[in-house]
PDB file of C-alpha atoms in Angstrom:
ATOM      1  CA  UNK M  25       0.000   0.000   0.000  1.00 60.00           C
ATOM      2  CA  UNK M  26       3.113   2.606   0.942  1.00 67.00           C
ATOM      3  CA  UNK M  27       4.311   1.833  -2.337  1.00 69.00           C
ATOM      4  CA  UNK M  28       1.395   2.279  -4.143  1.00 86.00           C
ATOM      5  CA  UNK M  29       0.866   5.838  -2.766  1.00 88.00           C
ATOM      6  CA  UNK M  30       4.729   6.234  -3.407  1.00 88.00           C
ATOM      7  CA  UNK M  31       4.177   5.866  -6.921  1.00 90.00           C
ATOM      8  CA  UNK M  32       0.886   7.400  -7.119  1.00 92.00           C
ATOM      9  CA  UNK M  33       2.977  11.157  -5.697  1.00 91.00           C
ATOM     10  CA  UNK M  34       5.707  10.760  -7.761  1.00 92.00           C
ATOM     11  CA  UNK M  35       3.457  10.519 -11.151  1.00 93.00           C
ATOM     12  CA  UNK M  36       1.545  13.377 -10.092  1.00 94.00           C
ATOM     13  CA  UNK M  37       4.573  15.377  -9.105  1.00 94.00           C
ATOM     14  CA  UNK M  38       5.787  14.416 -12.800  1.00 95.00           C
ATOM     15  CA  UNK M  39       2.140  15.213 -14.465  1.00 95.00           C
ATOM     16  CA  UNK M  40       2.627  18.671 -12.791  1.00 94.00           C
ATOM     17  CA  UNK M  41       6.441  19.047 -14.228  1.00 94.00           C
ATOM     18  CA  UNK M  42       5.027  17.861 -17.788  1.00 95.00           C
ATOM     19  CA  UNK M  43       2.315  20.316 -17.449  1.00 95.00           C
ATOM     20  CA  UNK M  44       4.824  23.379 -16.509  1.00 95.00           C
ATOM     21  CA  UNK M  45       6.927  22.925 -19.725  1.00 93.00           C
ATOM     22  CA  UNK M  46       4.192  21.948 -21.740  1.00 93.00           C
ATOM     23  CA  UNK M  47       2.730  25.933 -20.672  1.00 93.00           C
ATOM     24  CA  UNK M  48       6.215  27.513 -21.188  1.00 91.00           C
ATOM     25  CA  UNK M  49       6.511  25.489 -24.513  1.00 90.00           C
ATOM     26  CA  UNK M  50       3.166  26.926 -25.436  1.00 90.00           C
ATOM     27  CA  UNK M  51       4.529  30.551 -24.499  1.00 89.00           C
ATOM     28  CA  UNK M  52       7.438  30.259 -26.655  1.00 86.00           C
ATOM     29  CA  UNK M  53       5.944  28.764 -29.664  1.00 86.00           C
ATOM     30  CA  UNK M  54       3.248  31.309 -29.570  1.00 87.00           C
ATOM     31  CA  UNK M  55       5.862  34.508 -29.589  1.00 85.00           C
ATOM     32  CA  UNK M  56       6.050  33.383 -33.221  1.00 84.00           C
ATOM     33  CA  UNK M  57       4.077  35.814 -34.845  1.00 82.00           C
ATOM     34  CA  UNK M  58       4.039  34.906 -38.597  1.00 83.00           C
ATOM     35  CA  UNK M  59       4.754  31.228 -39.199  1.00 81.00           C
ATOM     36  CA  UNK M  60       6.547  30.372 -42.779  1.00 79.00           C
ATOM     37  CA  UNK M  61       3.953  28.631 -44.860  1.00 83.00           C
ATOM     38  CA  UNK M  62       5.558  25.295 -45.059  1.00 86.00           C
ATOM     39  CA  UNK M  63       6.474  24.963 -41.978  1.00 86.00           C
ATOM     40  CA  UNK M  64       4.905  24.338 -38.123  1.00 88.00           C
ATOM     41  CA  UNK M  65       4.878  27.607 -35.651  1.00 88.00           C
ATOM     42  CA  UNK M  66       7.230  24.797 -33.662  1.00 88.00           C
ATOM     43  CA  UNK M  67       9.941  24.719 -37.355  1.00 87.00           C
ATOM     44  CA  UNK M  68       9.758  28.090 -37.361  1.00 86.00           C
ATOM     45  CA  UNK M  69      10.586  29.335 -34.075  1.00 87.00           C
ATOM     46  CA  UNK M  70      13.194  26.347 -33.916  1.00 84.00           C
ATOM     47  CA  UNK M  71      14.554  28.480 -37.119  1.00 80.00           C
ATOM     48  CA  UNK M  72      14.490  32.026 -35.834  1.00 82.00           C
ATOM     49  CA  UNK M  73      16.723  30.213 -32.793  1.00 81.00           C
ATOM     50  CA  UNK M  74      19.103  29.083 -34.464  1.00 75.00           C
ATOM     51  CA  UNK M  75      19.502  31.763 -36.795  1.00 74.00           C
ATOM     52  CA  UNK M  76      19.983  34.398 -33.822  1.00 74.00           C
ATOM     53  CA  UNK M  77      22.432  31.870 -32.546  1.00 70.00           C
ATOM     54  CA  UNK M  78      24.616  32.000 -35.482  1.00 64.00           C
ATOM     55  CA  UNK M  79      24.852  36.096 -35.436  1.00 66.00           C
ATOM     56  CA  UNK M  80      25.883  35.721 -32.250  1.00 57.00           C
ATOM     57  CA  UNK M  81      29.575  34.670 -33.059  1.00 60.00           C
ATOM     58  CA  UNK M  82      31.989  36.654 -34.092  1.00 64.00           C
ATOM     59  CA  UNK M  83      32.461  34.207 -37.015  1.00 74.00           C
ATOM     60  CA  UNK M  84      31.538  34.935 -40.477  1.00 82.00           C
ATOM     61  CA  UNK M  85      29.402  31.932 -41.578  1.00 83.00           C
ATOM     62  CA  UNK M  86      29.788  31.359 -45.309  1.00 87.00           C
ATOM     63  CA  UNK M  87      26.600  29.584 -46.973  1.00 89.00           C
ATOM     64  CA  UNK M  88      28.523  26.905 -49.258  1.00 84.00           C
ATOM     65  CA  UNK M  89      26.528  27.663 -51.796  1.00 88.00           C
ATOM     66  CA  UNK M  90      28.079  30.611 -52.048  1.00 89.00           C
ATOM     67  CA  UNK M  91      31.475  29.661 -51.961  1.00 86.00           C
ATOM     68  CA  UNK M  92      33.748  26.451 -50.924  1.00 87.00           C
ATOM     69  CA  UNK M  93      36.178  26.629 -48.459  1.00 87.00           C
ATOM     70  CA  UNK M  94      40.223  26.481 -49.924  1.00 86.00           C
ATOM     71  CA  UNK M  95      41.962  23.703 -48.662  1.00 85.00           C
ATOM     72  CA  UNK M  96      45.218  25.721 -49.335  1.00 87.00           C
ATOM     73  CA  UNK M  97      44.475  28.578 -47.140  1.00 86.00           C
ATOM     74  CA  UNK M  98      42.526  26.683 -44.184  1.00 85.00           C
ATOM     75  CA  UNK M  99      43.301  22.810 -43.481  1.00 84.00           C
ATOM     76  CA  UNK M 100      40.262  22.747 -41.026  1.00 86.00           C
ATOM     77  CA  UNK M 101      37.060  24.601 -41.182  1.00 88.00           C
ATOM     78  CA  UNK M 102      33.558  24.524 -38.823  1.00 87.00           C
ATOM     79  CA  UNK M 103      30.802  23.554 -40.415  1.00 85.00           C
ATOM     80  CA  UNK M 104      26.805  24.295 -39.544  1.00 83.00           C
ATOM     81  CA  UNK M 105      24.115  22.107 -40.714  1.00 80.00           C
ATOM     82  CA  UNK M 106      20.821  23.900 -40.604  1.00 71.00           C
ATOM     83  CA  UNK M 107      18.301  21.519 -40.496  1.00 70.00           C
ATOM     84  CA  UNK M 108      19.865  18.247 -39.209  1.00 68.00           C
ATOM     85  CA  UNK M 109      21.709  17.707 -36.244  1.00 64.00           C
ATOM     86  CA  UNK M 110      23.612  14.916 -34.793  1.00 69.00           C
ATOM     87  CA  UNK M 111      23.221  13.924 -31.561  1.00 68.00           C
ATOM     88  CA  UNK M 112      22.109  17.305 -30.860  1.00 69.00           C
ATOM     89  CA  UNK M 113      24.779  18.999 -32.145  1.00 73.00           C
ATOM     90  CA  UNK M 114      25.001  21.043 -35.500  1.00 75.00           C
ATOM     91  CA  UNK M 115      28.367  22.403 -35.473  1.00 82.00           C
ATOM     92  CA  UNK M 116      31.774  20.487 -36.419  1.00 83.00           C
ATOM     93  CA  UNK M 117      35.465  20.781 -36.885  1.00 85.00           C
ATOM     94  CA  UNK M 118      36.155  19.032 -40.279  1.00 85.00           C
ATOM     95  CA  UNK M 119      39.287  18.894 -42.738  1.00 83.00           C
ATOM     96  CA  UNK M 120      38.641  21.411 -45.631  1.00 84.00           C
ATOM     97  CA  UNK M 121      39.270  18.974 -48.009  1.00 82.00           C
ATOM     98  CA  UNK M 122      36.386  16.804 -47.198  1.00 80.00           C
ATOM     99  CA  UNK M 123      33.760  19.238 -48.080  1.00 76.00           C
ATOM    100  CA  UNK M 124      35.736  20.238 -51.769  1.00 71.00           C
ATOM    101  CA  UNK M 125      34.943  16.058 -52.681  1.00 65.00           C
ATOM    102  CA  UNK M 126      34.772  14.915 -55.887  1.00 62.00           C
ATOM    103  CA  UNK M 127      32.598  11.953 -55.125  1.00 53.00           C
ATOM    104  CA  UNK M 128      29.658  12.967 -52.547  1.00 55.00           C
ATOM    105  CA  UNK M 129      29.361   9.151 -51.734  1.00 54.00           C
ATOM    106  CA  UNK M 130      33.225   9.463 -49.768  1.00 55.00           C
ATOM    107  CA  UNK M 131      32.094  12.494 -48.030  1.00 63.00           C
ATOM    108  CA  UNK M 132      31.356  12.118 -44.056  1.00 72.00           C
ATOM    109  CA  UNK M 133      27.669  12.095 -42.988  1.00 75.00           C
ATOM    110  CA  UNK M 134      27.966  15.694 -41.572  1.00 77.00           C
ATOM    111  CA  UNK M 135      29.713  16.955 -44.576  1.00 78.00           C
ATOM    112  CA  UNK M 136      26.631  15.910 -46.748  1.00 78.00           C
ATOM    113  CA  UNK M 137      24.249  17.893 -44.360  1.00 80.00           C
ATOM    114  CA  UNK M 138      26.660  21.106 -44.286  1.00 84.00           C
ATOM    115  CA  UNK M 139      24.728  24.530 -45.174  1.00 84.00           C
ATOM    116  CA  UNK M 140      27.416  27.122 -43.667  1.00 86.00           C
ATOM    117  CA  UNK M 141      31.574  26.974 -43.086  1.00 87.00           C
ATOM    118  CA  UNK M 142      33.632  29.129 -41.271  1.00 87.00           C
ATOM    119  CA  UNK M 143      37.044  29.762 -40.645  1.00 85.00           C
ATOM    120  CA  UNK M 144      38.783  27.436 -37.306  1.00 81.00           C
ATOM    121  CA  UNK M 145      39.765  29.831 -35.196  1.00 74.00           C
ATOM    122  CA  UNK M 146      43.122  29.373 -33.436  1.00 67.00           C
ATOM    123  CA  UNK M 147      42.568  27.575 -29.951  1.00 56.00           C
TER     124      UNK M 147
END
């Protein structure tokens, strides 16, 4: 019976905790005024987050469709991929030379995904 009430306070406690986020999830999500067509209000402010995030640095963050990163001048470069992440993390310190690939099939996963480079800065 102890148990049983045991279990019964720590499910509501958690119901309560679920219900908290769920309202400041709501808040957040709802500060979106003008969601992009294609997209949920959730995609969207997801977007505008990580977007503010990236003018944060002090880096300049060089869409690679608007130009490649030279091997010859930078052996490493960061890369950002927009939209996918791995393991929750969208940022990554690869060898220029991987992204300048003749044959997409020998690039790395994260290289494939890439939307932005920027120079390495010295550590």
């Amino acid at each position: 019976m102890i148990g049983d009430c045991d279990t019964i306070n720590r499910l509501t406690e958690e119901v309560v905790r679920l219900q908290q986020r769920s309202i400041m999830l709501d808040r957040l999500l709802f500060e979106v005024a003008r969601k992009f067509p294609s997209e949920t209000r959730f995609d969207t402010a997801l977007r505008y987050i990580r977007e503010a995030e990236l003018k944060e640095t002090d880096m300049e963050w060089i869409p690679l469709t608007k130009r490649m990163p030279n091997p010859e001048e930078h052996d490493r470069v960061l890369i950002y991929t927009r939209d996918t992440d791995f393991d929750e993390k969208q940022v990554f310190d690869v060898d220029a030379r991987t992204l300048n690939s003749e044959y997409p099939g020998d690039m790395h996963e994260v290289c494939k995904h890439a939307t932005h480079w920027a120079v390495r800065p010295d550590f």
